């Protein structure tokens, strides 16, 4: 789950990270009032789940409340990477001497939280990683011991020469680590971590991604979800209890089980296609889940063919067949469908499908090839 900058800042602040104050506005008038209250030059910042807001024109300085209003009216409603800006954060502007990067990600290879810091922070950090990776220090953390004092200092020394700033950065690393661990995050990031001309070290941006599997035991974090800034298909899928991730391809995939869903996507790619989504209808499917899955997939205009890949274990393939028939009776399909099913109640499923004008396959490779051919318009 993604959260907004202002929410991540609240979490970081609560763990001791020095961050300028700020308030959220949903209208230009509110932005003006907040700027007036701060009584200084402010930064107006688009709150969307996307990086690169600065480059997209979603981060602007405003010297007066009137200017804050004007800037906010331009940023609110703006599209950044396809997401409409509905809120802005208004925060007193800091003077910047240097911009650094500090982040923690959960690294699935080392199975550890890994710190990444760079003195070359700011809006071009991706560029730094690609062209001068030696400017980034990586430090895996053993979560049994946490970030130890000498390690925090090592990170600080990689960023700064001034010992006061090194100590300030070391404390920020500890605070960031605790924020990361306490929130069930898979990523926590400060970019830029700045020094001011007076020598202070401050976090001016905050980003956090929460591991969805950590939400059940953290209701206060789960409550930070902002559905208005998520893909509508993902919101609908979550309500229907389906595990769904929207992708950019054109083969809509309906599969039971996460492993088979991954294998199906691999095979779609292998045969030259591109999956439109990851979708796991779960172990014990009922017809209603299939109806919901089809609704979500067919509402994506990119989908040019639908591929069902069902291995019936606990899942009864006749349930899936009934779901397909019910869903397509209510909403006739506008794109071709390829159905591969095998396993529990296969004979009943095939009977239901053929009686309703569908054909079913049992071979996974053949089904995937056919779906890819249909999606790319190369079907014989
Ligand atoms: P992002 O582009 O989405 O990562 O948004 P950021 O919050 O990182 O802002 C982008 C850039 O705007 C930063 O790298 C800074 O250069 C600049 N910026 C952000 N906040 C301030 C501020 O308080 N004062 C000044 N002078 N510049 C700022
Ligand atoms: Mn940033």
Short mmCIF file of C-alpha atoms and ligand atoms in Angstrom, two decimals:
data_model
loop_
_atom_site.label_atom_id
_atom_site.label_comp_id
_atom_site.label_asym_id
_atom_site.label_seq_id
_atom_site.Cartn_x
_atom_site.Cartn_y
_atom_site.Cartn_z
CA UNK A 1 0.00 0.00 0.00
CA UNK A 2 1.26 3.45 -0.90
CA UNK A 3 0.74 6.36 1.45
CA UNK A 4 1.07 10.09 0.81
CA UNK A 5 4.07 12.24 1.61
CA UNK A 6 2.20 14.09 4.37
CA UNK A 7 1.26 10.77 6.00
CA UNK A 8 4.80 9.39 5.78
CA UNK A 9 6.08 12.66 7.23
CA UNK A 10 3.75 12.28 10.23
CA UNK A 11 5.14 8.80 10.86
CA UNK A 12 8.76 9.91 10.44
CA UNK A 13 8.16 12.94 12.69
CA UNK A 14 6.64 10.74 15.39
CA UNK A 15 9.89 8.76 15.34
CA UNK A 16 12.00 11.91 15.74
CA UNK A 17 13.04 12.79 12.18
CA UNK A 18 13.39 16.60 11.89
CA UNK A 19 10.81 17.73 9.32
CA UNK A 20 9.35 21.22 8.80
CA UNK A 21 5.66 21.50 9.78
CA UNK A 22 2.94 21.35 7.15
CA UNK A 23 -0.80 21.19 6.48
CA UNK A 24 -2.92 19.64 3.77
CA UNK A 25 -5.31 21.63 1.56
CA UNK A 26 -7.93 20.38 -0.91
CA UNK A 27 -8.77 23.85 -2.26
CA UNK A 28 -6.70 26.85 -3.34
CA UNK A 29 -8.36 28.99 -0.64
CA UNK A 30 -7.29 26.56 2.06
CA UNK A 31 -3.75 26.62 0.70
CA UNK A 32 -3.76 30.42 0.93
CA UNK A 33 -4.94 30.31 4.56
CA UNK A 34 -2.25 27.80 5.52
CA UNK A 35 0.43 29.91 3.83
CA UNK A 36 -0.82 32.98 5.69
CA UNK A 37 -0.64 31.12 8.98
CA UNK A 38 3.00 30.11 8.34
CA UNK A 39 3.78 33.71 7.36
CA UNK A 40 6.79 32.79 5.23
CA UNK A 41 7.68 31.47 1.78
CA UNK A 42 6.03 28.06 1.41
CA UNK A 43 6.31 25.04 -0.84
CA UNK A 44 3.06 23.72 -2.34
CA UNK A 45 3.37 19.99 -3.06
CA UNK A 46 1.04 17.66 -4.98
CA UNK A 47 0.03 14.64 -2.87
CA UNK A 48 -0.14 11.69 -5.26
CA UNK A 49 1.25 8.17 -5.20
CA UNK A 50 3.91 8.91 -7.80
CA UNK A 51 7.51 10.00 -7.77
CA UNK A 52 8.99 12.75 -9.89
CA UNK A 53 6.41 15.32 -8.83
CA UNK A 54 9.05 18.04 -8.92
CA UNK A 55 9.83 17.39 -12.58
CA UNK A 56 6.13 17.19 -13.44
CA UNK A 57 5.50 20.66 -12.01
CA UNK A 58 3.81 19.38 -8.85
CA UNK A 59 6.19 21.09 -6.39
CA UNK A 60 6.28 24.91 -6.39
CA UNK A 61 7.61 27.65 -4.15
CA UNK A 62 5.22 30.50 -3.24
CA UNK A 63 6.48 33.74 -1.64
CA UNK A 64 3.09 35.14 -0.57
CA UNK A 65 -0.29 33.67 0.46
CA UNK A 66 -1.77 35.00 -2.80
CA UNK A 67 0.93 33.19 -4.75
CA UNK A 68 0.28 30.01 -2.73
CA UNK A 69 -3.39 30.23 -3.76
CA UNK A 70 -2.47 30.73 -7.40
CA UNK A 71 0.07 27.87 -7.40
CA UNK A 72 -2.32 25.53 -5.56
CA UNK A 73 -5.09 26.22 -8.07
CA UNK A 74 -2.74 25.08 -10.82
CA UNK A 75 -1.50 21.95 -9.01
CA UNK A 76 -4.93 20.78 -7.76
CA UNK A 77 -6.61 18.85 -10.56
CA UNK A 78 -3.34 18.36 -12.43
CA UNK A 79 -2.49 14.86 -13.68
CA UNK A 80 0.81 13.32 -12.59
CA UNK A 81 1.57 9.94 -14.18
CA UNK A 82 -2.15 9.48 -14.82
CA UNK A 83 -3.25 10.30 -11.27
CA UNK A 84 -5.32 13.42 -10.54
CA UNK A 85 -4.02 15.62 -7.73
CA UNK A 86 -6.72 16.08 -5.08
CA UNK A 87 -4.63 17.37 -2.18
CA UNK A 88 -1.61 19.58 -1.71
CA UNK A 89 0.76 19.82 1.22
CA UNK A 90 1.69 23.38 2.17
CA UNK A 91 4.92 23.63 4.13
CA UNK A 92 7.36 26.42 5.03
CA UNK A 93 10.20 26.45 2.50
CA UNK A 94 13.65 25.57 3.75
CA UNK A 95 16.87 27.07 2.37
CA UNK A 96 18.92 24.29 0.82
CA UNK A 97 22.71 23.98 0.87
CA UNK A 98 23.00 20.29 -0.11
CA UNK A 99 20.58 17.51 -1.11
CA UNK A 100 21.23 13.89 -0.12
CA UNK A 101 19.26 10.65 -0.36
CA UNK A 102 18.48 8.19 2.44
CA UNK A 103 16.27 5.15 2.08
CA UNK A 104 15.58 1.64 3.35
CA UNK A 105 14.12 -1.13 1.22
CA UNK A 106 13.28 -4.69 2.08
CA UNK A 107 15.68 -6.66 -0.09
CA UNK A 108 14.23 -10.01 -1.08
CA UNK A 109 17.62 -11.42 -2.10
CA UNK A 110 19.45 -10.86 1.20
CA UNK A 111 16.12 -11.06 3.07
CA UNK A 112 17.15 -7.99 5.02
CA UNK A 113 16.27 -4.34 5.28
CA UNK A 114 18.97 -2.55 3.28
CA UNK A 115 19.96 1.07 3.79
CA UNK A 116 20.83 3.05 0.68
CA UNK A 117 22.31 6.51 1.10
CA UNK A 118 23.88 8.94 -1.33
CA UNK A 119 25.30 12.44 -1.02
CA UNK A 120 24.00 13.06 -4.56
CA UNK A 121 20.28 13.20 -3.67
CA UNK A 122 17.43 15.23 -5.10
CA UNK A 123 15.29 14.72 -8.12
CA UNK A 124 17.91 12.83 -10.17
CA UNK A 125 18.62 9.91 -7.84
CA UNK A 126 17.56 7.32 -10.47
CA UNK A 127 20.16 8.85 -12.79
CA UNK A 128 22.81 8.61 -10.03
CA UNK A 129 21.99 4.93 -9.48
CA UNK A 130 22.28 4.22 -13.20
CA UNK A 131 25.43 6.20 -14.06
CA UNK A 132 27.46 6.59 -10.85
CA UNK A 133 26.48 3.72 -8.56
CA UNK A 134 29.65 4.28 -6.50
CA UNK A 135 27.93 7.36 -5.09
CA UNK A 136 25.41 5.10 -3.34
CA UNK A 137 26.28 3.20 -0.18
CA UNK A 138 24.32 0.03 0.54
CA UNK A 139 24.20 -1.42 4.03
CA UNK A 140 22.18 -4.57 4.84
CA UNK A 141 20.85 -4.68 8.40
CA UNK A 142 20.56 -7.75 10.61
CA UNK A 143 17.12 -7.17 12.11
CA UNK A 144 18.04 -9.20 15.21
CA UNK A 145 20.30 -6.32 16.28
CA UNK A 146 18.84 -3.41 14.33
CA UNK A 147 20.93 -0.51 13.07
CA UNK A 148 23.94 -0.34 15.38
CA UNK A 149 25.49 2.95 16.45
CA UNK A 150 28.70 2.54 14.47
CA UNK A 151 26.74 1.62 11.34
CA UNK A 152 24.57 4.73 11.67
CA UNK A 153 27.76 6.82 11.94
CA UNK A 154 29.21 5.07 8.88
CA UNK A 155 26.12 6.08 6.89
CA UNK A 156 26.43 9.63 8.24
CA UNK A 157 30.11 9.84 7.23
CA UNK A 158 29.24 8.71 3.71
CA UNK A 159 26.99 11.78 3.43
CA UNK A 160 28.79 14.52 5.37
CA UNK A 161 32.21 15.74 6.57
CA UNK A 162 31.06 18.01 9.40
CA UNK A 163 30.84 15.81 12.50
CA UNK A 164 27.77 17.62 13.82
CA UNK A 165 25.97 16.83 10.57
CA UNK A 166 27.25 13.24 10.66
CA UNK A 167 25.78 12.81 14.14
CA UNK A 168 22.51 14.44 13.08
CA UNK A 169 22.33 12.12 10.05
CA UNK A 170 23.17 9.07 12.19
CA UNK A 171 20.24 9.86 14.48
CA UNK A 172 17.95 10.34 11.47
CA UNK A 173 19.02 6.89 10.17
CA UNK A 174 18.05 5.34 13.53
CA UNK A 175 14.69 7.16 13.49
CA UNK A 176 14.07 6.13 9.89
CA UNK A 177 14.91 2.50 10.69
CA UNK A 178 12.42 2.46 13.59
CA UNK A 179 9.74 4.11 11.45
CA UNK A 180 10.34 1.46 8.77
CA UNK A 181 10.18 -1.49 11.17
CA UNK A 182 7.25 -0.22 13.28
CA UNK A 183 5.09 0.47 10.23
CA UNK A 184 5.57 -2.84 8.42
CA UNK A 185 7.08 -0.95 5.51
CA UNK A 186 8.78 -2.39 2.45
CA UNK A 187 10.26 1.02 1.63
CA UNK A 188 10.96 4.21 3.58
CA UNK A 189 12.73 7.05 1.86
CA UNK A 190 13.88 10.63 2.43
CA UNK A 191 14.77 12.46 -0.80
CA UNK A 192 15.99 15.10 -0.39
CA UNK A 193 17.64 14.95 3.02
CA UNK A 194 18.99 18.49 3.03
CA UNK A 195 21.46 20.60 4.92
CA UNK A 196 20.55 24.25 5.37
CA UNK A 197 23.06 27.12 5.09
CA UNK A 198 22.97 27.20 8.93
CA UNK A 199 24.13 23.57 9.00
CA UNK A 200 20.88 21.91 10.08
CA UNK A 201 19.96 18.49 8.62
CA UNK A 202 16.28 18.20 7.59
CA UNK A 203 14.02 15.79 5.69
CA UNK A 204 12.07 17.68 3.01
CA UNK A 205 10.35 14.75 1.35
CA UNK A 206 9.07 11.42 2.67
CA UNK A 207 7.90 8.28 0.94
CA UNK A 208 6.69 5.02 2.39
CA UNK A 209 5.28 1.81 0.96
CA UNK A 210 3.58 -0.51 3.43
CA UNK A 211 3.61 -4.29 2.97
CA UNK A 212 -0.07 -5.26 2.52
CA UNK A 213 0.47 -8.35 4.66
CA UNK A 214 1.34 -6.13 7.64
CA UNK A 215 -1.91 -4.15 7.57
CA UNK A 216 -4.19 -6.50 9.51
CA UNK A 217 -2.20 -6.07 12.70
CA UNK A 218 -1.72 -2.32 12.20
CA UNK A 219 -5.21 -0.78 11.97
CA UNK A 220 -3.88 2.76 12.36
CA UNK A 221 -1.60 2.31 9.35
CA UNK A 222 -4.33 0.54 7.35
CA UNK A 223 -6.55 3.58 7.96
CA UNK A 224 -4.11 5.72 5.96
CA UNK A 225 -5.29 4.13 2.72
CA UNK A 226 -6.55 6.70 0.21
CA UNK A 227 -8.73 4.88 -2.29
CA UNK A 228 -9.23 8.01 -4.39
CA UNK A 229 -5.61 7.78 -5.48
CA UNK A 230 -5.53 4.06 -6.25
CA UNK A 231 -6.38 2.33 -9.54
CA UNK A 232 -10.20 1.83 -9.44
CA UNK A 233 -9.79 -1.78 -10.60
CA UNK A 234 -7.52 -2.56 -7.65
CA UNK A 235 -10.00 -1.02 -5.20
CA UNK A 236 -12.86 -3.11 -6.67
CA UNK A 237 -10.75 -6.26 -6.56
CA UNK A 238 -9.85 -5.75 -2.91
CA UNK A 239 -13.54 -5.30 -2.03
CA UNK A 240 -14.29 -8.57 -3.86
CA UNK A 241 -11.50 -10.35 -1.97
CA UNK A 242 -9.44 -10.97 -5.08
CA UNK A 243 -5.70 -10.55 -5.29
CA UNK A 244 -5.32 -8.29 -8.30
CA UNK A 245 -2.53 -6.14 -9.70
CA UNK A 246 -3.08 -4.08 -12.82
CA UNK A 247 -0.36 -4.30 -15.46
CA UNK A 248 0.10 -2.66 -18.85
CA UNK A 249 -0.45 -5.56 -21.29
CA UNK A 250 -3.55 -6.76 -23.16
CA UNK A 251 -4.09 -10.39 -22.08
CA UNK A 252 -6.52 -10.41 -19.14
CA UNK A 253 -5.63 -13.36 -16.89
CA UNK A 254 -7.97 -15.17 -14.48
CA UNK A 255 -6.11 -17.83 -12.54
CA UNK A 256 -6.53 -19.75 -9.29
CA UNK A 257 -3.52 -19.68 -7.00
CA UNK A 258 -0.67 -17.18 -6.92
CA UNK A 259 1.94 -19.65 -8.18
CA UNK A 260 -0.12 -20.68 -11.19
CA UNK A 261 -0.90 -17.01 -11.84
CA UNK A 262 2.83 -16.21 -11.93
CA UNK A 263 3.52 -19.21 -14.19
CA UNK A 264 0.69 -18.11 -16.48
CA UNK A 265 2.11 -14.59 -16.76
CA UNK A 266 5.56 -16.04 -17.50
CA UNK A 267 4.09 -18.19 -20.24
CA UNK A 268 2.16 -15.26 -21.75
CA UNK A 269 5.47 -13.38 -21.95
CA UNK A 270 7.25 -16.47 -23.29
CA UNK A 271 4.83 -16.70 -26.21
CA UNK A 272 5.29 -13.02 -27.02
CA UNK A 273 2.31 -11.54 -25.23
CA UNK A 274 1.85 -9.13 -22.34
CA UNK A 275 -0.41 -9.77 -19.34
CA UNK A 276 -2.93 -7.04 -18.49
CA UNK A 277 -3.01 -8.09 -14.88
CA UNK A 278 -2.12 -10.52 -12.16
CA UNK A 279 -5.26 -12.06 -10.72
CA UNK A 280 -5.64 -14.86 -8.22
CA UNK A 281 -9.27 -15.89 -7.62
CA UNK A 282 -8.08 -17.96 -4.67
CA UNK A 283 -8.23 -21.59 -3.67
CA UNK A 284 -11.90 -22.19 -3.10
CA UNK A 285 -13.58 -20.17 -5.79
CA UNK A 286 -17.31 -19.66 -5.98
CA UNK A 287 -19.14 -18.48 -9.10
CA UNK A 288 -19.51 -14.97 -7.66
CA UNK A 289 -15.74 -14.49 -7.48
CA UNK A 290 -15.49 -15.33 -11.16
CA UNK A 291 -18.26 -12.87 -11.97
CA UNK A 292 -16.42 -10.11 -10.08
CA UNK A 293 -13.11 -11.03 -11.71
CA UNK A 294 -14.60 -10.80 -15.19
CA UNK A 295 -16.24 -7.46 -14.38
CA UNK A 296 -12.91 -6.01 -13.31
CA UNK A 297 -10.95 -7.39 -16.24
CA UNK A 298 -13.44 -6.40 -18.92
CA UNK A 299 -13.59 -2.82 -17.60
CA UNK A 300 -9.95 -2.40 -18.67
CA UNK A 301 -10.05 -1.05 -22.25
CA UNK A 302 -6.53 -2.43 -22.91
CA UNK A 303 -7.73 -6.03 -22.60
CA UNK A 304 -7.96 -7.65 -26.04
CA UNK A 305 -8.36 -11.29 -24.95
CA UNK A 306 -9.22 -13.09 -21.75
CA UNK A 307 -7.40 -16.17 -20.55
CA UNK A 308 -8.76 -18.47 -17.85
CA UNK A 309 -6.23 -20.88 -16.44
CA UNK A 310 -7.77 -23.03 -13.74
CA UNK A 311 -6.25 -26.02 -12.03
CA UNK A 312 -9.04 -27.63 -10.05
CA UNK A 313 -7.88 -28.89 -6.69
CA UNK A 314 -9.99 -27.36 -3.94
CA UNK A 315 -11.29 -25.08 -6.65
CA UNK A 316 -14.18 -26.79 -8.41
CA UNK A 317 -13.91 -26.16 -12.11
CA UNK A 318 -17.72 -26.39 -12.46
CA UNK A 319 -17.97 -23.39 -10.09
CA UNK A 320 -15.66 -21.50 -12.41
CA UNK A 321 -17.68 -22.59 -15.48
CA UNK A 322 -20.92 -21.43 -13.83
CA UNK A 323 -19.28 -18.12 -13.01
CA UNK A 324 -18.23 -17.62 -16.62
CA UNK A 325 -21.74 -18.41 -17.88
CA UNK A 326 -23.46 -16.12 -15.34
CA UNK A 327 -21.05 -13.24 -15.91
CA UNK A 328 -21.21 -13.36 -19.71
CA UNK A 329 -25.02 -13.67 -19.73
CA UNK A 330 -25.27 -10.47 -17.68
CA UNK A 331 -22.54 -8.70 -19.64
CA UNK A 332 -21.83 -10.24 -23.05
CA UNK A 333 -18.10 -10.27 -23.78
CA UNK A 334 -16.68 -7.90 -26.36
CA UNK A 335 -13.34 -9.68 -26.53
CA UNK A 336 -12.46 -13.34 -27.19
CA UNK A 337 -12.04 -15.71 -24.27
CA UNK A 338 -9.80 -18.77 -23.94
CA UNK A 339 -10.62 -21.20 -21.17
CA UNK A 340 -8.21 -23.81 -19.93
CA UNK A 341 -9.36 -25.93 -17.05
CA UNK A 342 -8.41 -29.26 -15.64
CA UNK A 343 -8.96 -31.12 -12.37
CA UNK A 344 -11.91 -31.37 -9.98
CA UNK A 345 -15.25 -31.77 -11.78
CA UNK A 346 -13.64 -31.13 -15.14
CA UNK A 347 -16.25 -33.20 -17.03
CA UNK A 348 -19.12 -31.21 -15.49
CA UNK A 349 -17.35 -27.94 -16.26
CA UNK A 350 -16.75 -28.84 -19.90
CA UNK A 351 -20.41 -29.85 -20.24
CA UNK A 352 -21.64 -26.55 -18.77
CA UNK A 353 -19.31 -24.56 -21.01
CA UNK A 354 -20.06 -26.37 -24.27
CA UNK A 355 -23.81 -26.22 -23.61
CA UNK A 356 -23.40 -22.46 -23.38
CA UNK A 357 -21.36 -22.03 -26.51
CA UNK A 358 -17.85 -21.95 -25.02
CA UNK A 359 -15.01 -24.29 -25.77
CA UNK A 360 -12.58 -25.47 -23.13
CA UNK A 361 -8.99 -26.62 -23.40
CA UNK A 362 -6.86 -28.72 -21.08
CA UNK A 363 -3.35 -27.94 -22.34
CA UNK A 364 -1.83 -24.86 -20.74
CA UNK A 365 0.70 -24.08 -23.49
CA UNK A 366 -1.91 -24.32 -26.22
CA UNK A 367 -4.32 -22.09 -24.29
CA UNK A 368 -1.72 -19.41 -23.62
CA UNK A 369 -0.53 -19.44 -27.26
CA UNK A 370 -4.09 -19.04 -28.44
CA UNK A 371 -4.84 -16.17 -26.04
CA UNK A 372 -1.67 -14.33 -27.10
CA UNK A 373 -2.52 -14.82 -30.78
CA UNK A 374 -6.05 -13.47 -30.23
CA UNK A 375 -4.80 -10.47 -28.24
CA UNK A 376 -2.29 -9.52 -30.90
CA UNK A 377 -4.78 -10.13 -33.71
CA UNK A 378 -2.65 -12.92 -35.20
CA UNK A 379 -5.08 -15.75 -34.56
CA UNK A 380 -5.67 -18.10 -37.47
P1 LIG B 1 9.59 14.73 -5.79
O1 LIG B 1 10.11 15.38 -7.03
O2 LIG B 1 8.26 14.09 -6.00
O3 LIG B 1 10.56 13.79 -5.18
O4 LIG B 1 9.34 15.93 -4.72
P2 LIG B 1 10.32 16.56 -3.62
O5 LIG B 1 9.55 16.82 -2.39
O6 LIG B 1 11.54 15.76 -3.44
O7 LIG B 1 10.70 17.99 -4.25
C1 LIG B 1 11.46 18.10 -5.43
C2 LIG B 1 12.50 19.18 -5.28
O8 LIG B 1 11.90 20.40 -4.91
C3 LIG B 1 13.53 18.90 -4.18
O9 LIG B 1 14.57 18.06 -4.60
C4 LIG B 1 14.01 20.30 -3.86
O10 LIG B 1 15.04 20.68 -4.75
C5 LIG B 1 12.78 21.16 -4.11
N1 LIG B 1 12.18 21.49 -2.80
C6 LIG B 1 11.34 20.73 -2.07
N2 LIG B 1 11.07 21.31 -0.88
C7 LIG B 1 11.80 22.47 -0.87
C8 LIG B 1 11.99 23.53 0.09
O11 LIG B 1 11.46 23.55 1.21
N3 LIG B 1 12.81 24.56 -0.26
C9 LIG B 1 13.44 24.59 -1.48
N4 LIG B 1 14.23 25.62 -1.75
N5 LIG B 1 13.30 23.63 -2.40
C10 LIG B 1 12.50 22.58 -2.10
MN1 LIG B 2 11.62 13.62 -3.52
#
